[in-house]
Coordinates of C-alpha atoms in Angstrom, one line a residue:
X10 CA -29.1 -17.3 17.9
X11 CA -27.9 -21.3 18.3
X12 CA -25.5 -21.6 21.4
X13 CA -23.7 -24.7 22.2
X14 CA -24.7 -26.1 25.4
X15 CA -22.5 -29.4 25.6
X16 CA -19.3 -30.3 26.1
X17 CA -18.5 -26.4 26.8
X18 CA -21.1 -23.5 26.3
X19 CA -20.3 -20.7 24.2
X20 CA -21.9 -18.5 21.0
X21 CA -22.2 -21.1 17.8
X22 CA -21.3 -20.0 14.5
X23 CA -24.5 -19.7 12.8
X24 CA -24.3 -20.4 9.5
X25 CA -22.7 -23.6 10.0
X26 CA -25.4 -24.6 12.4
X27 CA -28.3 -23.0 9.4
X28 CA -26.4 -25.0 6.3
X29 CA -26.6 -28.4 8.7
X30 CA -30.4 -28.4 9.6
X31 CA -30.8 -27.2 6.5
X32 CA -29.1 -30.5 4.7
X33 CA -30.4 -32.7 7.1
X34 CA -34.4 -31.5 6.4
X35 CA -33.7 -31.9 2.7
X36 CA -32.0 -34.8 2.5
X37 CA -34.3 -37.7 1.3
X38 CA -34.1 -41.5 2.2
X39 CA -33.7 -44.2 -0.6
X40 CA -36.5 -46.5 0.0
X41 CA -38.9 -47.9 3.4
X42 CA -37.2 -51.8 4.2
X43 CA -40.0 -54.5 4.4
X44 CA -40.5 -56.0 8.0
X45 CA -42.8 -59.0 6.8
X46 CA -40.2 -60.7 9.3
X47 CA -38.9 -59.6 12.4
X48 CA -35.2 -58.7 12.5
X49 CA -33.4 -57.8 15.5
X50 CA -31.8 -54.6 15.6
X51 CA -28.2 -56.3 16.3
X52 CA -28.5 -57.2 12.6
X53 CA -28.1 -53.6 11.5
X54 CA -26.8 -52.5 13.9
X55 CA -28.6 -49.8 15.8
X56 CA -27.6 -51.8 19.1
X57 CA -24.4 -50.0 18.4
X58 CA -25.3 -47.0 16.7
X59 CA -22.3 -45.2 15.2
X60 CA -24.3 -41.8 15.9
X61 CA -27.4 -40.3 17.3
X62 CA -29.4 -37.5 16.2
X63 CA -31.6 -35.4 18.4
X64 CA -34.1 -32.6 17.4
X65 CA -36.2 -30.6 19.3
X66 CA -38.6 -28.2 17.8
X67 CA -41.1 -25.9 19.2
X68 CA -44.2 -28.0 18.2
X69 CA -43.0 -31.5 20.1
X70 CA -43.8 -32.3 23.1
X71 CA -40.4 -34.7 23.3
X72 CA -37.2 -34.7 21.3
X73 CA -37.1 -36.7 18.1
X74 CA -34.1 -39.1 18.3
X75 CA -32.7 -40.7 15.2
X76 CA -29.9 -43.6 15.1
X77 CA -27.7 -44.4 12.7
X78 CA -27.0 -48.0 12.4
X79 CA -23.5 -49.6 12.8
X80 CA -23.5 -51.5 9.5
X81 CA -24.7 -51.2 5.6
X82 CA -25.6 -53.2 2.9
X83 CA -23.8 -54.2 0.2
X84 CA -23.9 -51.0 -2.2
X85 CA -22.6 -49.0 1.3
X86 CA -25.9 -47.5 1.8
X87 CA -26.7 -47.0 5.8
X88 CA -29.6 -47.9 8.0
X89 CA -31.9 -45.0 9.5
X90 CA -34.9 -45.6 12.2
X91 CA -35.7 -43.1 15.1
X92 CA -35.2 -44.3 18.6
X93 CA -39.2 -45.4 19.2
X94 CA -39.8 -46.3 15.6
X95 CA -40.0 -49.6 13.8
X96 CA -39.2 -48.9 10.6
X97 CA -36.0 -49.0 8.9
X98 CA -35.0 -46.8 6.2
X99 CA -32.0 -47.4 4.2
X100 CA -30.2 -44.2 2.9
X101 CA -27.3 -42.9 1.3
X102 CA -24.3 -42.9 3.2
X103 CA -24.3 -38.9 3.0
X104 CA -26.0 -39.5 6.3
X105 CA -23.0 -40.7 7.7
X106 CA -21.3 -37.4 7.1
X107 CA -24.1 -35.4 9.3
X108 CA -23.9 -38.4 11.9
X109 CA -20.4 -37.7 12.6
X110 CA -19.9 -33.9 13.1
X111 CA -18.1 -32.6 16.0
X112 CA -18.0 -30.2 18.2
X113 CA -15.3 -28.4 15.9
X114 CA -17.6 -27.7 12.6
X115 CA -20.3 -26.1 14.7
X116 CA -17.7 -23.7 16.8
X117 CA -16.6 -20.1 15.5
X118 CA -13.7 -20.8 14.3
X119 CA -12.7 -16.9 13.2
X120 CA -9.6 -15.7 15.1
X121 CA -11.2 -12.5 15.7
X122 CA -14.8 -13.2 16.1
X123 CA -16.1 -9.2 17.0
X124 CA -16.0 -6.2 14.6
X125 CA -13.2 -4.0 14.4
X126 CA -15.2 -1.2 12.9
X127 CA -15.2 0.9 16.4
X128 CA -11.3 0.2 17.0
X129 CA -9.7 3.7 18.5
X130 CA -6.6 1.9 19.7
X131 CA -4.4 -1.5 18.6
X132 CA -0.8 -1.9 19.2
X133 CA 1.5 -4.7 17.6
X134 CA 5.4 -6.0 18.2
X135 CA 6.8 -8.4 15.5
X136 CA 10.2 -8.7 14.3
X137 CA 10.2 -5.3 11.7
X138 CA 7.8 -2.9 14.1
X139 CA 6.7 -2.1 17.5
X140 CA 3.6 0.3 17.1
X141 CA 0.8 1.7 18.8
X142 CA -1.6 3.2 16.8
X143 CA -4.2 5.6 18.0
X144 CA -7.4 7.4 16.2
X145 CA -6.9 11.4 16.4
X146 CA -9.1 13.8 14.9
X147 CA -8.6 15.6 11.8
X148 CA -7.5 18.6 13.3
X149 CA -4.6 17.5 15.4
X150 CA -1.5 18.5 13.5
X151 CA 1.0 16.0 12.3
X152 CA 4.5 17.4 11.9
X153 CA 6.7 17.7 8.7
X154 CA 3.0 18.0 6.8
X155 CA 2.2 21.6 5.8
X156 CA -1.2 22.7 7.2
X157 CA -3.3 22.8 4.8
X158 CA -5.8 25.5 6.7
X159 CA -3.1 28.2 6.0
X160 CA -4.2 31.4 4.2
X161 CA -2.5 30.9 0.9
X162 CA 0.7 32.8 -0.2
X163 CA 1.3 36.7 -1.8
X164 CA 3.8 34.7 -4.5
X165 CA 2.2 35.9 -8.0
X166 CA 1.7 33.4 -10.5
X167 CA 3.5 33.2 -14.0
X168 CA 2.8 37.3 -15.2
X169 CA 4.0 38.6 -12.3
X170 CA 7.1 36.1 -11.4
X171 CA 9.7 37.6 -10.4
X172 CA 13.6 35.7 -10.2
X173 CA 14.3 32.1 -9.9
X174 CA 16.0 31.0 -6.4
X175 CA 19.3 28.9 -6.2
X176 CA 19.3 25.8 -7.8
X177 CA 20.9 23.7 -4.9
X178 CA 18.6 22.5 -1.6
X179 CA 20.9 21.5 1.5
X180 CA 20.1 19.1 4.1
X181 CA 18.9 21.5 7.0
X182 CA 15.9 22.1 4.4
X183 CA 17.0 26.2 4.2
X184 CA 14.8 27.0 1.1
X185 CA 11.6 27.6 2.4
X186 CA 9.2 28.6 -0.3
X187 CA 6.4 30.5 0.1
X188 CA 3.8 27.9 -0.4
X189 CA 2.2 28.0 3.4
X190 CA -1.0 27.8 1.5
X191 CA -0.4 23.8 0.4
X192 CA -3.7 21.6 0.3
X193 CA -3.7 18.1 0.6
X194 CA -6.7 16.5 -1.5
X195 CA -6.4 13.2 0.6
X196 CA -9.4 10.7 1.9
X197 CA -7.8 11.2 4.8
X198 CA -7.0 15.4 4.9
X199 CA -10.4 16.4 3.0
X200 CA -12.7 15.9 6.1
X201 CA -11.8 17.6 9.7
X202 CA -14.1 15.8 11.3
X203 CA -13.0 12.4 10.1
X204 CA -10.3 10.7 12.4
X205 CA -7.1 9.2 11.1
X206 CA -4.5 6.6 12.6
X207 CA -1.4 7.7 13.7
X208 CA 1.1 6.0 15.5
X209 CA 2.2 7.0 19.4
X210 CA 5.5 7.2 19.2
X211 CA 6.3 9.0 15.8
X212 CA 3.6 11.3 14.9
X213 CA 6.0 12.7 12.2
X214 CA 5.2 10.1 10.4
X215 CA 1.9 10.5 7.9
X216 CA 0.1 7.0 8.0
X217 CA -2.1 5.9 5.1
X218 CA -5.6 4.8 7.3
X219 CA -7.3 3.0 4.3
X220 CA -4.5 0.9 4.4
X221 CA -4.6 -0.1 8.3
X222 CA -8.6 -0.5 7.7
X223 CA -7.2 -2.8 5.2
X224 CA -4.7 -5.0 7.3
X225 CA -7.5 -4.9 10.3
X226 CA -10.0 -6.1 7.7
X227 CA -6.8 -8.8 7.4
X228 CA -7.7 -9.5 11.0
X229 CA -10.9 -11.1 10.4
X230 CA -9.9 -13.5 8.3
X231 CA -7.3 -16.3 9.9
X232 CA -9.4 -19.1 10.6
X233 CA -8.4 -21.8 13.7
X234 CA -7.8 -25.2 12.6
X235 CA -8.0 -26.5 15.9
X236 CA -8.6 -25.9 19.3
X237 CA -5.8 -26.7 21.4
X238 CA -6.8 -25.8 24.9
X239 CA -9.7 -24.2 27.2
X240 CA -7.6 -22.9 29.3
X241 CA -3.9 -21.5 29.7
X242 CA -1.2 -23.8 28.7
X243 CA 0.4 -25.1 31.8
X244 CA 4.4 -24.8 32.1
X245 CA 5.0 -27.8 30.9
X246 CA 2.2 -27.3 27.9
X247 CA 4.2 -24.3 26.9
X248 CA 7.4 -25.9 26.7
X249 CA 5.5 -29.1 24.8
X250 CA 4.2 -26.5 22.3
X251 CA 7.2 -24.0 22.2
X252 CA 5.1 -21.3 23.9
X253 CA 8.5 -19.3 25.3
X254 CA 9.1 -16.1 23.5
X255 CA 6.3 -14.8 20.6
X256 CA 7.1 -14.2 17.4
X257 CA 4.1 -11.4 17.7
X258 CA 2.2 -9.7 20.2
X259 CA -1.3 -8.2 19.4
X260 CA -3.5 -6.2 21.4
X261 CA -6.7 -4.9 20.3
X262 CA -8.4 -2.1 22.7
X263 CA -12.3 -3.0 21.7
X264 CA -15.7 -1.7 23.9
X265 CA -15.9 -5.2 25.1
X266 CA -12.5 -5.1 26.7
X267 CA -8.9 -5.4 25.6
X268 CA -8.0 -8.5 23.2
X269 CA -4.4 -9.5 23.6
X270 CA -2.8 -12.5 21.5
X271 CA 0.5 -13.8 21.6
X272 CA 1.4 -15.8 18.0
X273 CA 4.3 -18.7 18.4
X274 CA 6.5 -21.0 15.7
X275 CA 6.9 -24.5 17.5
X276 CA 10.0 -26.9 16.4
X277 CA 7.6 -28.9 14.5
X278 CA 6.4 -26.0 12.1
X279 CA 3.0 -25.4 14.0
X280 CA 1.6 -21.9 14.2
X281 CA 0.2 -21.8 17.8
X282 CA -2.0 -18.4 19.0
X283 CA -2.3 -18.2 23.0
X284 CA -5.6 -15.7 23.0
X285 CA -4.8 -14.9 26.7
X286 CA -8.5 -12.8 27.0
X287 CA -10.1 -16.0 26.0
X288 CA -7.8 -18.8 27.9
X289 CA -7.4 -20.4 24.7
X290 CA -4.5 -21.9 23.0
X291 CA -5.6 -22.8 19.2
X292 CA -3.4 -23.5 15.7
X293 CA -3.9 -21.6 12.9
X294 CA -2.6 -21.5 9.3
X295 CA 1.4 -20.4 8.3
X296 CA -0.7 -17.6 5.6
X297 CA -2.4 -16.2 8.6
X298 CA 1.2 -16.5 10.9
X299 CA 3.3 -14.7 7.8
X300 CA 0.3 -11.9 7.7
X301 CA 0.9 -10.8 10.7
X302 CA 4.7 -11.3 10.8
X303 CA 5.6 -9.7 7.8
X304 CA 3.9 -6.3 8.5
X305 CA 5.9 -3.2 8.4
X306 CA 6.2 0.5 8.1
X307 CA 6.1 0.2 4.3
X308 CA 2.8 -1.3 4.3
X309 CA 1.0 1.0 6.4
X310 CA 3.3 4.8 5.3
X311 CA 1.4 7.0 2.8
X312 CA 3.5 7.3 -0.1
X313 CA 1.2 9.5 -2.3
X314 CA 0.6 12.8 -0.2
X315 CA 3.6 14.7 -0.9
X316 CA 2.2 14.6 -4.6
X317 CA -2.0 14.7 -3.5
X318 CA -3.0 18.0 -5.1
X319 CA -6.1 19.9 -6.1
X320 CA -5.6 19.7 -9.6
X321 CA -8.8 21.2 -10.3
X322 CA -7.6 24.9 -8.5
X323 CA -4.4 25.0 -10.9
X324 CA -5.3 28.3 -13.0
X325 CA -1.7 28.8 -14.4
X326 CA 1.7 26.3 -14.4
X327 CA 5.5 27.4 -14.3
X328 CA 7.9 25.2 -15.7
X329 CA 11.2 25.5 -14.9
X330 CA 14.6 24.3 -16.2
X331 CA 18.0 25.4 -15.4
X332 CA 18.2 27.8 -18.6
X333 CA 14.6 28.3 -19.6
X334 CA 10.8 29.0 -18.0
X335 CA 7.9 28.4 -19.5
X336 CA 4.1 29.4 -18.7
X337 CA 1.0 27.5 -19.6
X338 CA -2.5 30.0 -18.5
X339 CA -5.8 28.3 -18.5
X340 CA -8.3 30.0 -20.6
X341 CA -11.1 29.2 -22.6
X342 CA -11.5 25.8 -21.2
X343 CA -8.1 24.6 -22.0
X344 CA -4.4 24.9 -21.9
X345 CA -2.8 28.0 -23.8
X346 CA 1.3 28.6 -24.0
X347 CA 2.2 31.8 -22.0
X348 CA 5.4 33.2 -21.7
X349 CA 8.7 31.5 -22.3
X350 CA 12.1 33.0 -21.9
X351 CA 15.9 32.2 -21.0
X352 CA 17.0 32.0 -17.5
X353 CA 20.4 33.5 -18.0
X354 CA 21.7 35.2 -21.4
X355 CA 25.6 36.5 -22.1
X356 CA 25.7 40.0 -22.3
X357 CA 26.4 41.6 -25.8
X358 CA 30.7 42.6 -26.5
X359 CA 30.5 46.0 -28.0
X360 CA 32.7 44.7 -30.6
X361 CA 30.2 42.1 -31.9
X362 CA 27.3 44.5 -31.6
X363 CA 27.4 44.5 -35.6
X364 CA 27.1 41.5 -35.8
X365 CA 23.5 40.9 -33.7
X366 CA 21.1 39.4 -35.4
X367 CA 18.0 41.5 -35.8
X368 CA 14.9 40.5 -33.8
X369 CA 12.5 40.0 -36.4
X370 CA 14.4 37.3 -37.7
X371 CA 14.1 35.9 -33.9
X372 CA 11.2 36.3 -33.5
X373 CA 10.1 34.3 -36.8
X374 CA 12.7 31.4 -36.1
X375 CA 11.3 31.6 -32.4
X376 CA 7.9 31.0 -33.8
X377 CA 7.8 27.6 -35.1
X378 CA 9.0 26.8 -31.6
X379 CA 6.5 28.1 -29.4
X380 CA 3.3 26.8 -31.5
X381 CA 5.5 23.0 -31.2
X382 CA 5.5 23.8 -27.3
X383 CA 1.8 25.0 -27.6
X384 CA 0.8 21.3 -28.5
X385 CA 2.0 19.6 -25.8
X386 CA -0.9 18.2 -23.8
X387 CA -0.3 20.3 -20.0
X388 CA -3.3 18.4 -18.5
X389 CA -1.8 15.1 -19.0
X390 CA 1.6 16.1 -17.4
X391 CA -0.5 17.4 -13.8
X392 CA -2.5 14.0 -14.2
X393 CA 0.7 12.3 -14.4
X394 CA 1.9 14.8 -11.3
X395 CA -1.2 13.9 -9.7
X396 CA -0.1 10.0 -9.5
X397 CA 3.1 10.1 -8.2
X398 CA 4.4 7.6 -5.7
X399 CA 7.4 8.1 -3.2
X400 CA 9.3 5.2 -3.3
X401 CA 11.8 6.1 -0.5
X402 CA 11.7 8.7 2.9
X403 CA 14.7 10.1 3.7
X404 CA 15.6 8.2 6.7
X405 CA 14.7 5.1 4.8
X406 CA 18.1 5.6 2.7
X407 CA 20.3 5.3 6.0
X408 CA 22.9 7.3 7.4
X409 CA 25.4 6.7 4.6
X410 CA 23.2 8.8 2.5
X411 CA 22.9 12.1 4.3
X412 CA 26.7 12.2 5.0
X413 CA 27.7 11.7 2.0
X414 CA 25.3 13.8 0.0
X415 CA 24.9 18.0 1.6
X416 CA 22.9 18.9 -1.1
X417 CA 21.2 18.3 -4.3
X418 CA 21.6 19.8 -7.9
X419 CA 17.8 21.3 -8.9
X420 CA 17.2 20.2 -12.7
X421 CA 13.7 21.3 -12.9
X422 CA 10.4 22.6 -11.0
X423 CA 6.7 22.9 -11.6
X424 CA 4.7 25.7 -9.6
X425 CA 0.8 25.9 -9.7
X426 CA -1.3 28.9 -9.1
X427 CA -4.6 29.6 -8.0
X428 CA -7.1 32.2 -9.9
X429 CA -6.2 34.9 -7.8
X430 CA -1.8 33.6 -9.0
X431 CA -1.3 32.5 -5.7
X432 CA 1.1 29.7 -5.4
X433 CA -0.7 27.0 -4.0
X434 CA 1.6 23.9 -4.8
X435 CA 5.1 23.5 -6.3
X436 CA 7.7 20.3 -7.0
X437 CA 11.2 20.7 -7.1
X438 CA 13.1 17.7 -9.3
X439 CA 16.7 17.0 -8.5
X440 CA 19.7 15.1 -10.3
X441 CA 19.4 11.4 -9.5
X442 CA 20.8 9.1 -7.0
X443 CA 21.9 5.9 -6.9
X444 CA 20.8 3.7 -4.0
X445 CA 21.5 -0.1 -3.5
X446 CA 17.6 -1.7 -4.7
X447 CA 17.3 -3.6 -1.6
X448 CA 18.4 -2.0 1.8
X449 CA 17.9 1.4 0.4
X450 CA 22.0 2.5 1.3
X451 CA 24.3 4.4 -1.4
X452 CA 26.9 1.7 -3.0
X453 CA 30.4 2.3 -1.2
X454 CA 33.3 3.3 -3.4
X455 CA 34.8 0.6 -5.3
X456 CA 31.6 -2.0 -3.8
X457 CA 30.8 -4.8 -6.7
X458 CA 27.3 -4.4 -6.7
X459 CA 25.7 -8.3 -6.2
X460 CA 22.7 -9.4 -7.4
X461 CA 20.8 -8.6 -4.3
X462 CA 22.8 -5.3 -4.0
X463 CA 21.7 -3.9 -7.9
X464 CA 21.1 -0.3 -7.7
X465 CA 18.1 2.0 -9.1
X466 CA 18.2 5.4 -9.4
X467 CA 16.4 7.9 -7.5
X468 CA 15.2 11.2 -8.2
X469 CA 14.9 13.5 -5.2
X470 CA 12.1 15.8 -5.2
X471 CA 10.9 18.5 -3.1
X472 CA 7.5 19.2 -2.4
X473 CA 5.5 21.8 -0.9
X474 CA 3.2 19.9 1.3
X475 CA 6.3 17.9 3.3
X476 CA 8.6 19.6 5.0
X477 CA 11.4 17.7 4.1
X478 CA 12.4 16.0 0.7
X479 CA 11.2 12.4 -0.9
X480 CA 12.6 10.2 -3.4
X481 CA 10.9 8.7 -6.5
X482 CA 11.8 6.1 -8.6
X483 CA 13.8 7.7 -11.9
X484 CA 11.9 5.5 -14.4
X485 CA 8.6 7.8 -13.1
X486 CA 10.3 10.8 -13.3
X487 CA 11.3 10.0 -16.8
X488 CA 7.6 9.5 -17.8
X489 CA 6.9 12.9 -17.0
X490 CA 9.4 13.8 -20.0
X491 CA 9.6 17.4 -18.6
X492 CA 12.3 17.8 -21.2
X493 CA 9.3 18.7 -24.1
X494 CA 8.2 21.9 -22.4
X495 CA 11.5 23.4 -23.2
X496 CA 12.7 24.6 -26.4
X497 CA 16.4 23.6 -27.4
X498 CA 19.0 26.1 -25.6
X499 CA 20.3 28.4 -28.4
X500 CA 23.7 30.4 -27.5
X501 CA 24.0 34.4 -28.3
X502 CA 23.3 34.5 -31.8
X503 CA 27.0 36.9 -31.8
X504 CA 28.7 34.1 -30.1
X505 CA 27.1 31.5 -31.9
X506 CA 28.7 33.5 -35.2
X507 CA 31.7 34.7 -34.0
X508 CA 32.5 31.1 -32.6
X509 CA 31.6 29.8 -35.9
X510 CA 33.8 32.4 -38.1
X511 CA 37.0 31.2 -36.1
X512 CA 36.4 27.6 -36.3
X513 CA 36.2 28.3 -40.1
X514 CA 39.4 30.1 -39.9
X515 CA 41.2 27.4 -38.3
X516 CA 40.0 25.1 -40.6
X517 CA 41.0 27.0 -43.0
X518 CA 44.7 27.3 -41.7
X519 CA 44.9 23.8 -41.0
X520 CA 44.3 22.9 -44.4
X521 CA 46.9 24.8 -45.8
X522 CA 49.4 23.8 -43.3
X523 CA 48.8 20.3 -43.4
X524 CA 50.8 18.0 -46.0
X525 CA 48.7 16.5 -48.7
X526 CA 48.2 12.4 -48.7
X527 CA 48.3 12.6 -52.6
X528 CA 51.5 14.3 -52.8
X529 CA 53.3 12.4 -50.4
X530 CA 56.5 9.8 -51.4
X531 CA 58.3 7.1 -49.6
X532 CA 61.6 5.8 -51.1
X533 CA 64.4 3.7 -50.0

């Protein structure tokens, strides 16, 4: 491993040290200069060598020493000769470039020079967050996620379904289905020996870890473009370079000890990083800066969980609407229509009783309906399920939102069931909200909505494996198109021809009692 000796000793980085021995060995010189006469070495120069090149390898005795001369010929080619020798060579003026390296192109210049791969413990404060994440095991239990280790439910599946619940879901969360037997199928929830990040101070909260691997991967990346100081700025250096109050603080708990950086904005738009472990003060690039700046909850929250199912256990599928439920069973290696049937029917008047409509001919206008409804592709609606986002938590909406909404109108829900019709996972779909698209807060009464304030509309949902309810954007809901799993509500056929024969007769009657157009004069 190279390690600079001179002006300061510390690891090199070696592939910059590699590529430079490398291009040095293979570089060639032009052509050998004749010395059938004697010239002095003040005519090239090389009494004032603009650099000097010393190699030692294992074979010599003593260092080889090159020089490069001062001036060049008249095509800018340079002079070469070593220290002892007498002969010139005259070369390109690539030379030049290896001649004049410093100290800088042969120094690591990554920010964060060790792995991160055994990081348990990092903390960071910037203007959106102040966290401090910590690695727990698998089996540690994070709050508001159903555990997934739970025996499943006694709830039967579609044949043995008994009635629907209310259709409204208040704040305090009072429905409580009986889906204790939710399983996440997560990266992070699959393996309880795996660890996950969590952060210290709100364990509530369910953290995506592949995307903190991905930010810390973020960390080896910012490159130093110059090396301010060896040592810790001075009070006066700090005021100089605007070294009063970070912008972010980062502290990185590694086995070689604790890593602690401060990151700064001077007046003159320099990005300054005090790495107080290292007594160093060095600039770095504003993409790096923003990178670490800009991070927030958002970034690092899982937003898929709610929705991360075992497909692959779904045996049977309830769909529900306000009026209607329909059954899909899995048999024969694909998706077959069960039963369907209305929520909520108007009993019979004995007075119309005459005029019901016999069931066969129901049955055989019901018919063309179900075998429409037995076409619709179920496997691409749970692969749709599958994918589903949140786009806002609860408490990301603001305060505005939970006082002025106590509840939520239910429109439709999906339940899955095991082989043995236990309920294993279920979705509840609400009427949509309307949220302001940028700070997340419901539009006050009478508010012109700006440009930055447009609104979007959100579609509540409830899920079984979260504890409390999540929003998604309506234009995903909307792709779900839940609306072609129902048939069309039909009234009681009695109504429905009852409620016809009067709006005939009053028709009727108002045809006779209005004046005819035709038969109509106007004199003077």
């Amino acid at each position: 491993m190279w390690t600079i000796t001179h002006p300061l000793v510390e690891p090199s980085d070696e592939p910059s040290v590699n590529d430079f021995l490398k291009s040095i060995t293979q570089e060639k010189y032009d052509k050998k200069l004749s010395r059938s006469f004697d010239f002095k070495d003040d005519f090239y120069g090389f009494n004032q060598p603009l650099g000097v090149l010393k190699v030692s390898t294992q074979n010599s005795q003593e260092p080889l020493i090159f020089l490069l001369a001062k001036n060049k010929n008249f095509e800018g080619s340079v002079y070469l000769k070593s220290e002892k020798g007498t002969e010139v060579y005259l070369a390109s003026s690539v030379w030049q470039t290896y001649f004049e390296k410093k100290i800088f192109d042969f120094r690591k210049k990554s920010l964060f020079s060790e792995s991160l791969a055994s990081l348990e413990k990092w903390q960071i404060k910037n203007s959106n967050v102040d966290f401090k994440f910590e690695k727990v095991t698998q089996n540690k239990k994070i709050s508001n996620v159903k555990d997934s280790n739970t025996k499943g439910s006694n709830t039967k599946g579609p044949v043995a379904r008994g009635k629907s619940g209310d259709n409204t879901l208040s704040n305090n969360n009072s429905e409580n289905k009986q889906t204790t037997g939710a399983e996440l199928n997560n990266k992070d929830k699959t393996d309880e020996s795996k660890k996950i990040w969590t952060e210290v101070k709100h364990s509530d909260i369910l953290l995506d870890s592949s995307k903190i691997q991905e930010f810390l991967y973020t960390l080896s990346q910012p490159m130093i473009t110059e090396f301010v100081s060896e040592s810790d700025p001075t009070n006066e250096q700090k005021i100089k370079w605007d070294l009063i109050k970070p912008l972010v603080t980062l502290k990185l708990d590694l086995p070689s000890g604790v890593w602690v950086s401060e990151f700064y904005k001077s007046k003159q738009g320099y990005f300054y990083v005090w790495i107080k472990n290292r007594h160093q003060v060095v600039k770095i690039a504003q993409s790096d800066f923003d990178k670490m700046n800009g991070l927030n909850l958002r970034q690092l929250r899982d937003y898929s969980f709610a929705f991360a199912f075992d497909k692959n256990k779904a045996k049977s599928v309830s769909l529900e609407s306000n009026n209607q439920n329909v059954d899909y069973l899995w048999l024969e290696n694909k998706w077959a229509l069960g039963q369907t049937s209305l929520k909520h029917q108007e009993p019979l008047n004995n007075n119309d009783i005459k005029n019901e409509v016999p069931k066969s001919d129901e049955k055989k206008n019901e018919q063309p309906i179900r075998n429409e409804l037995g076409k619709i592709d179920l496997a691409l609606l749970i692969d749709q399920i599958n994918l589903l986002t949140i786009d806002q938590f609860k408490e990301e909406l603001g305060l505005s939102f939970k006082s002025n909404h106590s509840s939520y109108v239910k429109n439709y829900a999906v339940n899955f069931y095991e082989e043995d019709k236990n309920l294993f996972f279920s979705l509840d779909f609400y009427k949509a909200i309307e949220v302001n698209k940028n700070d997340g807060k419901m539009p006050k009464k009478g508010e012109k909505q700006t440009a930055r304030q447009a609104s979007k509309k959100l579609i509540p949902v409830k899920s079984s494996l979260f504890n409390d309810i999540v929003f998604i954007l309506e234009s995903d809901f909307n792709k779900l198109q839940l609306d072609r799993f129902f048939k069309p509500h039909k009234t009681n056929p009695v109504q429905e021809s009852s409620q016809s024969s009067q709006s005939e007769s009053q028709s009727e009657s108002q045809s006779q009692s209005a004046p005819s157009a035709s038969k109509t004069e106007v004199t003077k």
